[in-house]
mmCIF file of C-alpha atoms in Angstrom:
data_model
loop_
_atom_site.group_PDB
_atom_site.id
_atom_site.type_symbol
_atom_site.label_atom_id
_atom_site.label_comp_id
_atom_site.label_asym_id
_atom_site.label_seq_id
_atom_site.Cartn_x
_atom_site.Cartn_y
_atom_site.Cartn_z
ATOM 1 C CA MET A 3 84.885 -34.797 10.644
ATOM 2 C CA THR A 4 84.005 -31.349 11.137
ATOM 3 C CA ILE A 5 82.480 -30.997 7.743
ATOM 4 C CA ALA A 6 80.318 -34.342 8.443
ATOM 5 C CA ARG A 7 79.125 -32.989 11.667
ATOM 6 C CA MET A 8 78.225 -29.754 10.069
ATOM 7 C CA CYS A 9 76.295 -31.539 7.534
ATOM 8 C CA SER A 10 74.612 -34.273 9.878
ATOM 9 C CA PRO A 11 71.707 -31.973 11.222
ATOM 10 C CA MET A 12 71.028 -30.910 7.592
ATOM 11 C CA ARG A 13 70.361 -34.423 6.662
ATOM 12 C CA THR A 14 68.269 -35.380 9.729
ATOM 13 C CA TRP A 15 66.297 -32.260 9.039
ATOM 14 C CA GLU A 16 65.778 -33.074 5.274
ATOM 15 C CA ARG A 17 64.576 -36.480 6.001
ATOM 16 C CA PRO A 18 60.976 -35.810 7.651
ATOM 17 C CA MET A 19 60.858 -33.362 4.404
ATOM 18 C CA ASP A 20 61.502 -36.056 2.058
ATOM 19 C CA ARG A 21 59.127 -38.295 3.584
ATOM 20 C CA CYS A 22 56.525 -35.840 3.411
ATOM 21 C CA PHE A 23 56.944 -35.195 -0.198
ATOM 22 C CA ARG A 24 56.859 -39.060 -0.821
ATOM 23 C CA ILE A 25 53.532 -39.144 1.254
ATOM 24 C CA PHE A 26 52.163 -36.287 -0.492
ATOM 25 C CA PRO A 27 53.930 -35.775 -3.916
ATOM 26 C CA CYS A 28 51.668 -32.729 -4.771
ATOM 27 C CA LEU A 29 54.120 -30.575 -1.922
ATOM 28 C CA ALA A 30 57.001 -31.309 -3.946
ATOM 29 C CA ASP A 31 55.863 -28.764 -6.479
ATOM 30 C CA PRO A 32 56.511 -25.248 -5.207
ATOM 31 C CA GLY A 33 53.512 -23.769 -7.155
ATOM 32 C CA ARG A 34 50.994 -26.312 -5.642
ATOM 33 C CA ARG A 35 52.554 -26.198 -2.214
ATOM 34 C CA SER A 36 51.947 -22.064 -2.423
ATOM 35 C CA SER A 37 48.573 -22.743 -3.594
ATOM 36 C CA LEU A 38 47.808 -25.002 -0.618
ATOM 37 C CA CYS A 39 49.221 -22.091 1.680
ATOM 38 C CA LEU A 40 46.817 -19.644 0.209
ATOM 39 C CA LYS A 41 43.903 -21.799 0.296
ATOM 40 C CA VAL A 42 44.677 -22.728 4.340
ATOM 41 C CA ALA A 43 45.182 -18.968 4.733
ATOM 42 C CA LEU A 44 41.774 -17.972 3.299
ATOM 43 C CA VAL A 45 40.025 -20.452 5.357
ATOM 44 C CA THR A 46 41.866 -19.557 8.560
ATOM 45 C CA ILE A 47 40.541 -15.712 7.787
ATOM 46 C CA HIS A 48 37.012 -16.707 7.544
ATOM 47 C CA LEU A 49 37.147 -18.986 11.015
ATOM 48 C CA VAL A 50 38.923 -15.958 12.724
ATOM 49 C CA TYR A 51 36.424 -13.308 11.499
ATOM 50 C CA ALA A 52 33.411 -15.491 12.469
ATOM 51 C CA GLY A 53 35.193 -16.998 15.503
ATOM 52 C CA VAL A 54 35.966 -13.621 17.023
ATOM 53 C CA LEU A 55 32.476 -12.396 16.559
ATOM 54 C CA PHE A 56 31.018 -15.364 18.311
ATOM 55 C CA LEU A 57 33.482 -15.071 20.989
ATOM 56 C CA PHE A 58 33.043 -11.414 21.963
ATOM 57 C CA ASP A 59 29.587 -10.763 21.350
ATOM 58 C CA GLY A 60 27.330 -12.218 23.986
ATOM 59 C CA ASP A 61 24.219 -10.725 22.625
ATOM 60 C CA LEU A 62 24.537 -12.503 19.561
ATOM 61 C CA ILE A 63 24.340 -15.733 21.451
ATOM 62 C CA GLU A 64 21.598 -14.492 23.249
ATOM 63 C CA LYS A 65 19.896 -13.635 19.949
ATOM 64 C CA THR A 66 20.662 -17.049 18.616
ATOM 65 C CA LYS A 67 18.721 -18.710 21.284
ATOM 66 C CA LYS A 68 15.584 -16.614 20.737
ATOM 67 C CA GLU A 69 15.923 -16.500 16.881
ATOM 68 C CA PRO A 70 17.797 -19.588 15.694
ATOM 69 C CA TRP A 71 16.880 -19.075 11.856
ATOM 70 C CA TYR A 72 19.088 -15.881 11.900
ATOM 71 C CA THR A 73 22.539 -17.357 12.743
ATOM 72 C CA ALA A 74 21.498 -20.366 10.903
ATOM 73 C CA LEU A 75 21.402 -18.454 7.700
ATOM 74 C CA TYR A 76 24.613 -16.438 8.440
ATOM 75 C CA LEU A 77 26.173 -20.018 9.071
ATOM 76 C CA LEU A 78 24.766 -21.463 6.128
ATOM 77 C CA LEU A 79 25.998 -18.617 3.882
ATOM 78 C CA PHE A 80 29.370 -19.180 5.736
ATOM 79 C CA VAL A 81 29.774 -22.920 4.692
ATOM 80 C CA GLY A 82 28.007 -22.276 1.280
ATOM 81 C CA THR A 83 30.937 -19.749 0.519
ATOM 82 C CA LEU A 84 33.709 -22.040 1.639
ATOM 83 C CA ILE A 85 32.179 -25.000 -0.498
ATOM 84 C CA GLN A 86 31.949 -22.907 -3.542
ATOM 85 C CA TYR A 87 35.306 -21.730 -3.202
ATOM 86 C CA PHE A 88 36.738 -25.362 -3.093
ATOM 87 C CA ALA A 89 34.284 -26.265 -5.740
ATOM 88 C CA THR A 90 35.674 -23.421 -8.057
ATOM 89 C CA SER A 91 39.217 -24.255 -7.185
ATOM 90 C CA LEU A 92 38.949 -27.956 -8.188
ATOM 91 C CA SER A 93 36.741 -27.426 -11.094
ATOM 92 C CA SER A 94 38.249 -27.597 -14.789
ATOM 93 C CA PRO A 95 38.555 -24.419 -16.371
ATOM 94 C CA GLY A 96 38.246 -26.143 -19.586
ATOM 95 C CA TYR A 97 41.400 -27.287 -21.246
ATOM 96 C CA VAL A 98 42.163 -27.291 -24.871
ATOM 97 C CA LEU A 99 43.710 -30.701 -24.938
ATOM 98 C CA ASP A 100 40.543 -32.143 -23.010
ATOM 99 C CA ALA A 101 38.288 -30.718 -25.806
ATOM 100 C CA MET A 102 40.744 -32.050 -28.715
ATOM 101 C CA MET A 103 40.684 -35.851 -26.994
ATOM 102 C CA THR A 104 36.665 -35.270 -26.733
ATOM 103 C CA VAL A 105 36.368 -34.661 -30.307
ATOM 104 C CA HIS A 106 38.739 -37.373 -31.342
ATOM 105 C CA ASP A 107 36.749 -40.158 -29.298
ATOM 106 C CA ARG A 108 33.333 -38.706 -30.670
ATOM 107 C CA ASN A 109 34.826 -39.081 -34.248
ATOM 108 C CA VAL A 110 35.893 -42.632 -33.313
ATOM 109 C CA ALA A 111 32.478 -43.361 -31.816
ATOM 110 C CA TYR A 112 30.482 -41.762 -34.855
ATOM 111 C CA LYS A 113 32.432 -43.880 -37.300
ATOM 112 C CA LYS A 114 31.298 -47.161 -35.456
ATOM 113 C CA THR A 115 27.491 -45.956 -35.046
ATOM 114 C CA PRO A 116 24.943 -45.870 -37.830
ATOM 115 C CA TYR A 117 23.949 -42.634 -39.199
ATOM 116 C CA THR A 118 20.426 -42.885 -37.601
ATOM 117 C CA SER A 119 22.120 -41.687 -34.159
ATOM 118 C CA SER A 120 20.952 -38.735 -32.538
ATOM 119 C CA GLN A 121 23.406 -35.714 -32.847
ATOM 120 C CA SER A 122 25.499 -34.033 -30.062
ATOM 121 C CA ALA A 123 26.833 -31.129 -31.909
ATOM 122 C CA SER A 124 24.898 -27.957 -32.615
ATOM 123 C CA SER A 125 25.549 -25.069 -34.763
ATOM 124 C CA LYS A 126 22.860 -22.918 -33.287
ATOM 125 C CA ASN A 127 24.348 -19.174 -33.486
ATOM 126 C CA GLY A 128 27.316 -19.924 -35.229
ATOM 127 C CA SER A 129 28.828 -21.935 -32.223
ATOM 128 C CA PHE A 130 30.196 -25.445 -32.374
ATOM 129 C CA VAL A 131 29.230 -27.552 -29.283
ATOM 130 C CA VAL A 132 30.840 -30.835 -27.939
ATOM 131 C CA SER A 133 28.564 -32.639 -25.324
ATOM 132 C CA MET A 134 30.276 -34.666 -22.965
ATOM 133 C CA GLU A 135 27.185 -36.527 -21.824
ATOM 134 C CA GLU A 136 26.334 -38.117 -25.496
ATOM 135 C CA ASN A 137 27.868 -40.815 -27.025
ATOM 136 C CA LEU A 138 28.210 -39.512 -30.498
ATOM 137 C CA LEU A 139 29.713 -36.406 -32.451
ATOM 138 C CA GLY A 140 27.415 -34.586 -34.590
ATOM 139 C CA ARG A 141 28.119 -33.481 -37.924
ATOM 140 C CA ASN A 142 30.244 -30.200 -38.295
ATOM 141 C CA LEU A 143 29.632 -26.876 -39.397
ATOM 142 C CA SER A 144 30.676 -27.693 -43.063
ATOM 143 C CA GLY A 145 28.111 -30.943 -42.972
ATOM 144 C CA SER A 146 30.576 -33.410 -43.363
ATOM 145 C CA SER A 147 30.090 -36.878 -41.290
ATOM 146 C CA THR A 148 33.089 -36.265 -38.911
ATOM 147 C CA THR A 149 35.476 -33.524 -38.360
ATOM 148 C CA SER A 150 39.250 -33.666 -37.298
ATOM 149 C CA TRP A 151 40.372 -31.027 -34.418
ATOM 150 C CA SER A 152 42.346 -29.100 -37.324
ATOM 151 C CA LYS A 153 39.273 -28.850 -39.573
ATOM 152 C CA LEU A 154 37.218 -27.800 -36.802
ATOM 153 C CA VAL A 155 39.781 -24.976 -35.418
ATOM 154 C CA SER A 156 40.229 -23.948 -38.981
ATOM 155 C CA ASP A 157 36.493 -23.493 -39.650
ATOM 156 C CA LEU A 158 36.306 -20.973 -36.829
ATOM 157 C CA TYR A 159 38.859 -18.607 -38.349
ATOM 158 C CA PRO A 160 38.272 -16.388 -41.371
ATOM 159 C CA LEU A 161 39.542 -18.082 -44.574
ATOM 160 C CA GLY A 162 43.263 -17.352 -45.369
ATOM 161 C CA SER A 163 44.430 -17.225 -41.877
ATOM 162 C CA SER A 164 47.682 -18.836 -41.176
ATOM 163 C CA ILE A 165 47.929 -21.810 -38.945
ATOM 164 C CA ARG A 166 50.676 -20.248 -36.959
ATOM 165 C CA THR A 167 48.486 -17.494 -35.672
ATOM 166 C CA TRP A 168 46.382 -20.101 -34.052
ATOM 167 C CA THR A 169 48.956 -22.703 -32.895
ATOM 168 C CA CYS A 170 50.362 -22.624 -29.395
ATOM 169 C CA THR A 171 54.105 -22.283 -29.212
ATOM 170 C CA TYR A 172 54.457 -23.855 -25.917
ATOM 171 C CA CYS A 173 51.858 -27.001 -26.538
ATOM 172 C CA ASN A 174 51.837 -26.876 -30.017
ATOM 173 C CA VAL A 175 48.139 -27.573 -30.151
ATOM 174 C CA GLU A 176 45.686 -25.686 -32.410
ATOM 175 C CA GLN A 177 43.822 -23.390 -30.361
ATOM 176 C CA PRO A 178 40.315 -22.407 -31.150
ATOM 177 C CA PRO A 179 39.493 -18.559 -30.707
ATOM 178 C CA ARG A 180 39.398 -17.023 -27.166
ATOM 179 C CA ALA A 181 41.993 -19.797 -26.081
ATOM 180 C CA LYS A 182 45.298 -18.881 -24.398
ATOM 181 C CA HIS A 183 47.968 -20.759 -22.765
ATOM 182 C CA CYS A 184 48.321 -20.125 -19.286
ATOM 183 C CA HIS A 185 51.970 -20.379 -17.903
ATOM 184 C CA ASP A 186 51.214 -21.182 -14.283
ATOM 185 C CA CYS A 187 49.274 -24.416 -15.231
ATOM 186 C CA ASP A 188 51.417 -24.853 -18.386
ATOM 187 C CA LYS A 189 48.090 -25.771 -20.340
ATOM 188 C CA CYS A 190 45.804 -23.971 -23.130
ATOM 189 C CA VAL A 191 42.481 -23.111 -21.430
ATOM 190 C CA LEU A 192 39.319 -22.384 -23.722
ATOM 191 C CA GLN A 193 37.958 -18.949 -23.163
ATOM 192 C CA PHE A 194 40.730 -18.123 -20.965
ATOM 193 C CA ASP A 195 40.099 -15.241 -18.352
ATOM 194 C CA HIS A 196 42.670 -15.212 -15.765
ATOM 195 C CA HIS A 197 44.689 -17.236 -13.642
ATOM 196 C CA CYS A 198 43.396 -16.799 -9.924
ATOM 197 C CA VAL A 199 46.453 -16.993 -7.286
ATOM 198 C CA TRP A 200 43.953 -17.482 -4.266
ATOM 199 C CA LEU A 201 42.150 -20.254 -5.936
ATOM 200 C CA GLY A 202 45.288 -21.861 -7.429
ATOM 201 C CA ASN A 203 43.370 -22.572 -10.602
ATOM 202 C CA CYS A 204 42.503 -20.918 -14.225
ATOM 203 C CA ILE A 205 39.239 -19.201 -14.640
ATOM 204 C CA GLY A 206 37.964 -20.289 -17.995
ATOM 205 C CA GLN A 207 35.082 -21.489 -19.997
ATOM 206 C CA GLY A 208 34.508 -24.395 -17.527
ATOM 207 C CA ASN A 209 34.179 -22.478 -14.222
ATOM 208 C CA HIS A 210 33.596 -18.882 -14.763
ATOM 209 C CA CYS A 211 29.949 -19.132 -13.803
ATOM 210 C CA LYS A 212 31.206 -20.898 -10.344
ATOM 211 C CA PHE A 213 33.876 -18.151 -10.122
ATOM 212 C CA TRP A 214 31.130 -15.579 -10.173
ATOM 213 C CA TRP A 215 28.623 -17.287 -7.847
ATOM 214 C CA TYR A 216 31.697 -17.478 -5.482
ATOM 215 C CA LEU A 217 32.479 -13.647 -5.525
ATOM 216 C CA PHE A 218 28.840 -12.858 -4.877
ATOM 217 C CA GLU A 219 28.548 -15.406 -2.122
ATOM 218 C CA GLU A 220 32.009 -14.037 -0.660
ATOM 219 C CA THR A 221 30.657 -10.323 -1.082
ATOM 220 C CA ALA A 222 27.528 -10.992 0.671
ATOM 221 C CA LEU A 223 29.378 -12.701 3.539
ATOM 222 C CA CYS A 224 31.650 -10.122 4.125
ATOM 223 C CA LEU A 225 28.706 -7.555 3.792
ATOM 224 C CA TRP A 226 26.700 -9.565 6.425
ATOM 225 C CA THR A 227 29.982 -9.883 8.966
ATOM 226 C CA GLY A 228 30.588 -6.378 8.506
ATOM 227 C CA VAL A 229 26.827 -5.538 9.598
ATOM 228 C CA LEU A 230 27.438 -7.581 12.487
ATOM 229 C CA TYR A 231 30.869 -6.060 13.632
ATOM 230 C CA ILE A 232 29.240 -2.480 13.551
ATOM 231 C CA SER A 233 26.055 -3.561 15.246
ATOM 232 C CA TYR A 234 28.369 -4.898 17.860
ATOM 233 C CA LEU A 235 30.595 -1.972 18.398
ATOM 234 C CA LYS A 236 27.545 0.559 18.500
ATOM 235 C CA ASP A 237 26.456 -1.313 21.724
ATOM 236 C CA HIS A 238 29.623 -2.003 23.219
ATOM 237 C CA ILE A 239 32.265 0.550 22.431
ATOM 238 C CA THR A 240 33.050 1.715 25.609
ATOM 239 C CA TRP A 241 33.330 -1.835 27.372
ATOM 240 C CA ILE A 242 36.467 -3.388 27.048
ATOM 241 C CA TRP A 243 39.122 -1.617 25.054
ATOM 242 C CA TRP A 244 41.296 -4.064 23.711
ATOM 243 C CA GLN A 245 38.481 -6.118 22.411
ATOM 244 C CA ASP A 246 37.107 -2.969 20.666
ATOM 245 C CA ALA A 247 40.608 -2.461 19.096
ATOM 246 C CA ILE A 248 40.708 -5.660 17.851
ATOM 247 C CA LEU A 249 37.232 -5.658 16.245
ATOM 248 C CA ILE A 250 37.932 -2.168 14.982
ATOM 249 C CA LEU A 251 41.031 -3.289 13.130
ATOM 250 C CA LEU A 252 39.308 -6.703 11.908
ATOM 251 C CA LEU A 253 36.664 -4.201 10.635
ATOM 252 C CA ILE A 254 38.907 -1.946 8.702
ATOM 253 C CA THR A 255 40.583 -4.983 6.965
ATOM 254 C CA LEU A 256 37.092 -6.201 6.188
ATOM 255 C CA SER A 257 36.294 -2.939 4.720
ATOM 256 C CA VAL A 258 38.990 -3.259 2.331
ATOM 257 C CA TRP A 259 38.261 -6.702 1.164
ATOM 258 C CA LEU A 260 34.429 -5.783 0.729
ATOM 259 C CA ILE A 261 35.349 -3.171 -1.440
ATOM 260 C CA PHE A 262 37.949 -5.165 -3.755
ATOM 261 C CA LEU A 263 35.083 -7.961 -3.741
ATOM 262 C CA LEU A 264 32.495 -5.603 -4.746
ATOM 263 C CA LEU A 265 34.563 -3.965 -7.575
ATOM 264 C CA LEU A 266 35.715 -7.317 -8.761
ATOM 265 C CA LEU A 267 32.135 -8.648 -8.676
ATOM 266 C CA LEU A 268 30.843 -5.837 -10.939
ATOM 267 C CA PHE A 269 33.894 -5.925 -13.331
ATOM 268 C CA HIS A 270 32.989 -9.511 -13.940
ATOM 269 C CA SER A 271 29.279 -8.993 -14.299
ATOM 270 C CA TYR A 272 30.092 -6.371 -17.196
ATOM 271 C CA LEU A 273 32.387 -8.977 -18.678
ATOM 272 C CA ILE A 274 29.351 -11.526 -18.461
ATOM 273 C CA LEU A 275 26.810 -9.055 -19.938
ATOM 274 C CA THR A 276 29.225 -8.345 -22.967
ATOM 275 C CA ASN A 277 30.637 -11.741 -23.431
ATOM 276 C CA GLN A 278 34.234 -10.757 -23.127
ATOM 277 C CA THR A 279 36.816 -11.886 -20.614
ATOM 278 C CA THR A 280 39.738 -10.228 -18.713
ATOM 279 C CA PHE A 281 42.706 -11.277 -21.011
ATOM 280 C CA GLU A 282 40.524 -9.887 -24.005
ATOM 281 C CA LEU A 283 39.845 -6.676 -22.295
ATOM 282 C CA VAL A 284 43.249 -6.041 -21.013
ATOM 283 C CA ARG A 285 45.452 -7.266 -23.706
ATOM 284 C CA ARG A 286 43.001 -6.232 -26.598
ATOM 285 C CA ARG A 287 45.649 -4.674 -29.002
ATOM 286 C CA ARG A 288 47.848 -7.727 -28.357
ATOM 287 C CA ILE A 289 45.371 -10.273 -29.507
ATOM 288 C CA HIS A 290 45.703 -10.800 -33.264
ATOM 289 C CA TYR A 291 41.873 -11.197 -34.013
ATOM 290 C CA LEU A 292 40.818 -8.081 -31.864
ATOM 291 C CA ARG A 293 43.549 -5.793 -33.492
ATOM 292 C CA GLY A 294 41.196 -4.121 -36.072
ATOM 293 C CA ILE A 295 38.114 -4.051 -34.027
ATOM 294 C CA PRO A 296 37.273 -0.851 -32.258
ATOM 295 C CA GLU A 297 37.459 -1.067 -28.602
ATOM 296 C CA ARG A 298 33.450 -0.074 -28.212
ATOM 297 C CA VAL A 299 32.343 -3.161 -30.223
ATOM 298 C CA HIS A 300 32.261 -6.531 -28.414
ATOM 299 C CA PRO A 301 32.629 -9.130 -31.215
ATOM 300 C CA PHE A 302 31.438 -11.909 -29.521
ATOM 301 C CA SER A 303 28.545 -10.324 -27.586
ATOM 302 C CA ARG A 304 25.006 -11.982 -28.815
ATOM 303 C CA GLY A 305 23.212 -9.155 -26.775
ATOM 304 C CA LEU A 306 22.629 -8.982 -22.898
ATOM 305 C CA ARG A 307 20.010 -11.595 -22.720
ATOM 306 C CA LYS A 308 21.734 -14.169 -25.106
ATOM 307 C CA ASN A 309 25.076 -13.467 -23.197
ATOM 308 C CA LEU A 310 23.451 -13.995 -19.740
ATOM 309 C CA TYR A 311 21.550 -17.047 -20.820
ATOM 310 C CA HIS A 312 24.487 -18.705 -22.264
ATOM 311 C CA PHE A 313 26.578 -17.842 -19.279
ATOM 312 C CA CYS A 314 24.134 -19.217 -16.506
ATOM 313 C CA CYS A 315 22.344 -21.985 -18.393
ATOM 314 C CA ALA A 316 25.071 -23.583 -20.470
ATOM 315 C CA ARG A 317 26.294 -26.958 -18.828
ATOM 316 C CA SER A 318 29.741 -27.109 -17.613
ATOM 317 C CA ALA A 319 30.095 -30.393 -19.322
ATOM 318 C CA VAL A 320 30.014 -28.867 -22.812
ATOM 319 C CA TYR A 321 32.528 -27.316 -24.860
ATOM 320 C CA ARG A 322 31.495 -24.255 -26.884
ATOM 321 C CA PHE A 323 33.732 -23.089 -29.791
ATOM 322 C CA GLU A 324 32.702 -19.582 -31.083
ATOM 323 C CA PRO A 325 33.872 -18.563 -34.615
ATOM 324 C CA LEU A 326 35.324 -15.207 -35.292
ATOM 325 C CA PRO A 327 32.710 -12.918 -36.529
ATOM 326 C CA THR A 328 32.582 -11.725 -40.200
ATOM 327 C CA THR A 329 33.430 -8.487 -41.352
ATOM 328 C CA GLN A 330 29.407 -7.892 -41.960
ATOM 329 C CA GLU A 331 28.727 -8.753 -38.094
ATOM 330 C CA ILE A 332 31.383 -6.445 -37.251
ATOM 331 C CA GLU A 333 30.186 -3.708 -39.167
ATOM 332 C CA GLU A 334 26.497 -4.167 -37.738
ATOM 333 C CA LYS A 335 27.716 -4.049 -34.250
ATOM 334 C CA SER A 336 29.692 -1.059 -35.209
ATOM 335 C CA ARG A 337 26.497 0.851 -36.092
ATOM 336 C CA PRO A 338 25.409 3.642 -33.446
ATOM 337 C CA TYR A 339 22.554 2.798 -31.578
ATOM 338 C CA THR A 340 19.298 4.970 -32.514
ATOM 339 C CA CYS A 341 15.972 5.287 -31.053
ATOM 340 C CA SER A 342 14.429 2.388 -32.854
ATOM 341 C CA ASP A 343 17.043 0.369 -32.138
ATOM 342 C CA ALA A 344 16.243 0.953 -28.299
ATOM 343 C CA LEU A 345 12.564 0.365 -29.383
ATOM 344 C CA THR A 346 13.599 -3.047 -30.866
ATOM 345 C CA CYS A 347 15.760 -3.985 -27.970
ATOM 346 C CA ARG A 348 18.749 -4.499 -30.499
ATOM 347 C CA CYS A 349 21.538 -4.325 -27.513
ATOM 348 C CA CYS A 350 19.447 -7.423 -25.727
#
């Protein structure tokens, strides 16, 4: 009887949790549950910083009445940053399995369609492109009518490479160059950069551009909020001490966040201009196709202008597969820069 009485409260406490898990199955996963908590915490932090500012600063309210455009722009940036955060969090980073299914579906559609149809694959600049918006799969790099996933991946690696070097040991999927298995998502991601804990999502080929814009908007929002905090403290530093203490504490933490965001924004801007990923930069010596390449050489870089164009203007619905550079291309990129290279804009 004693054991039954001791266990009965535990059962009554577990029943609401079980009901909650049945209504919201995603909460039953500890990873998704922690990601949801981080999202709620981040939104709460934004609301606290903006709410305290409008609650304490009466001059800002008066300024809003006289110049509503100023506060409207700030609130527009505030809302836009949160929208960009959730858009990046919910976007697909570009999974290898999805790309493989797309290639398979286009093969089937290509076989059923006459050869007079328009192509949806391109081999410009040595990259293979699979369009999600077209109805057909074009010819592959070798010129054949259709291509399997294995043939497509093997064409991206040098001749003589072993299939074991590009096959994922967890998914048993053949990975194109620059792809990696994410243990948090348990999927292989194209052009894997990192897994962002705050977003609860991987950053890869499909959403790296959205992630950069989120960092840019978040940095601008923190900078603007810090300016508003400092302007308030200059005018009201000796009024109510406890309000000043709260604002100073929030300003110190905001400064730490601003420094972190600014460094992260500059770091990812460097990665974009050199066509690298965080994983390739940090684990360069552990990646088999980057071991023999000097660290100052960026094998996938097409130049600053082309790197920026492909990053900003490439559609998120397009899978881009970049082949490994040849030995001649590596030697050309390893060649030191000269004055004539500067005049011809070799780095661009």
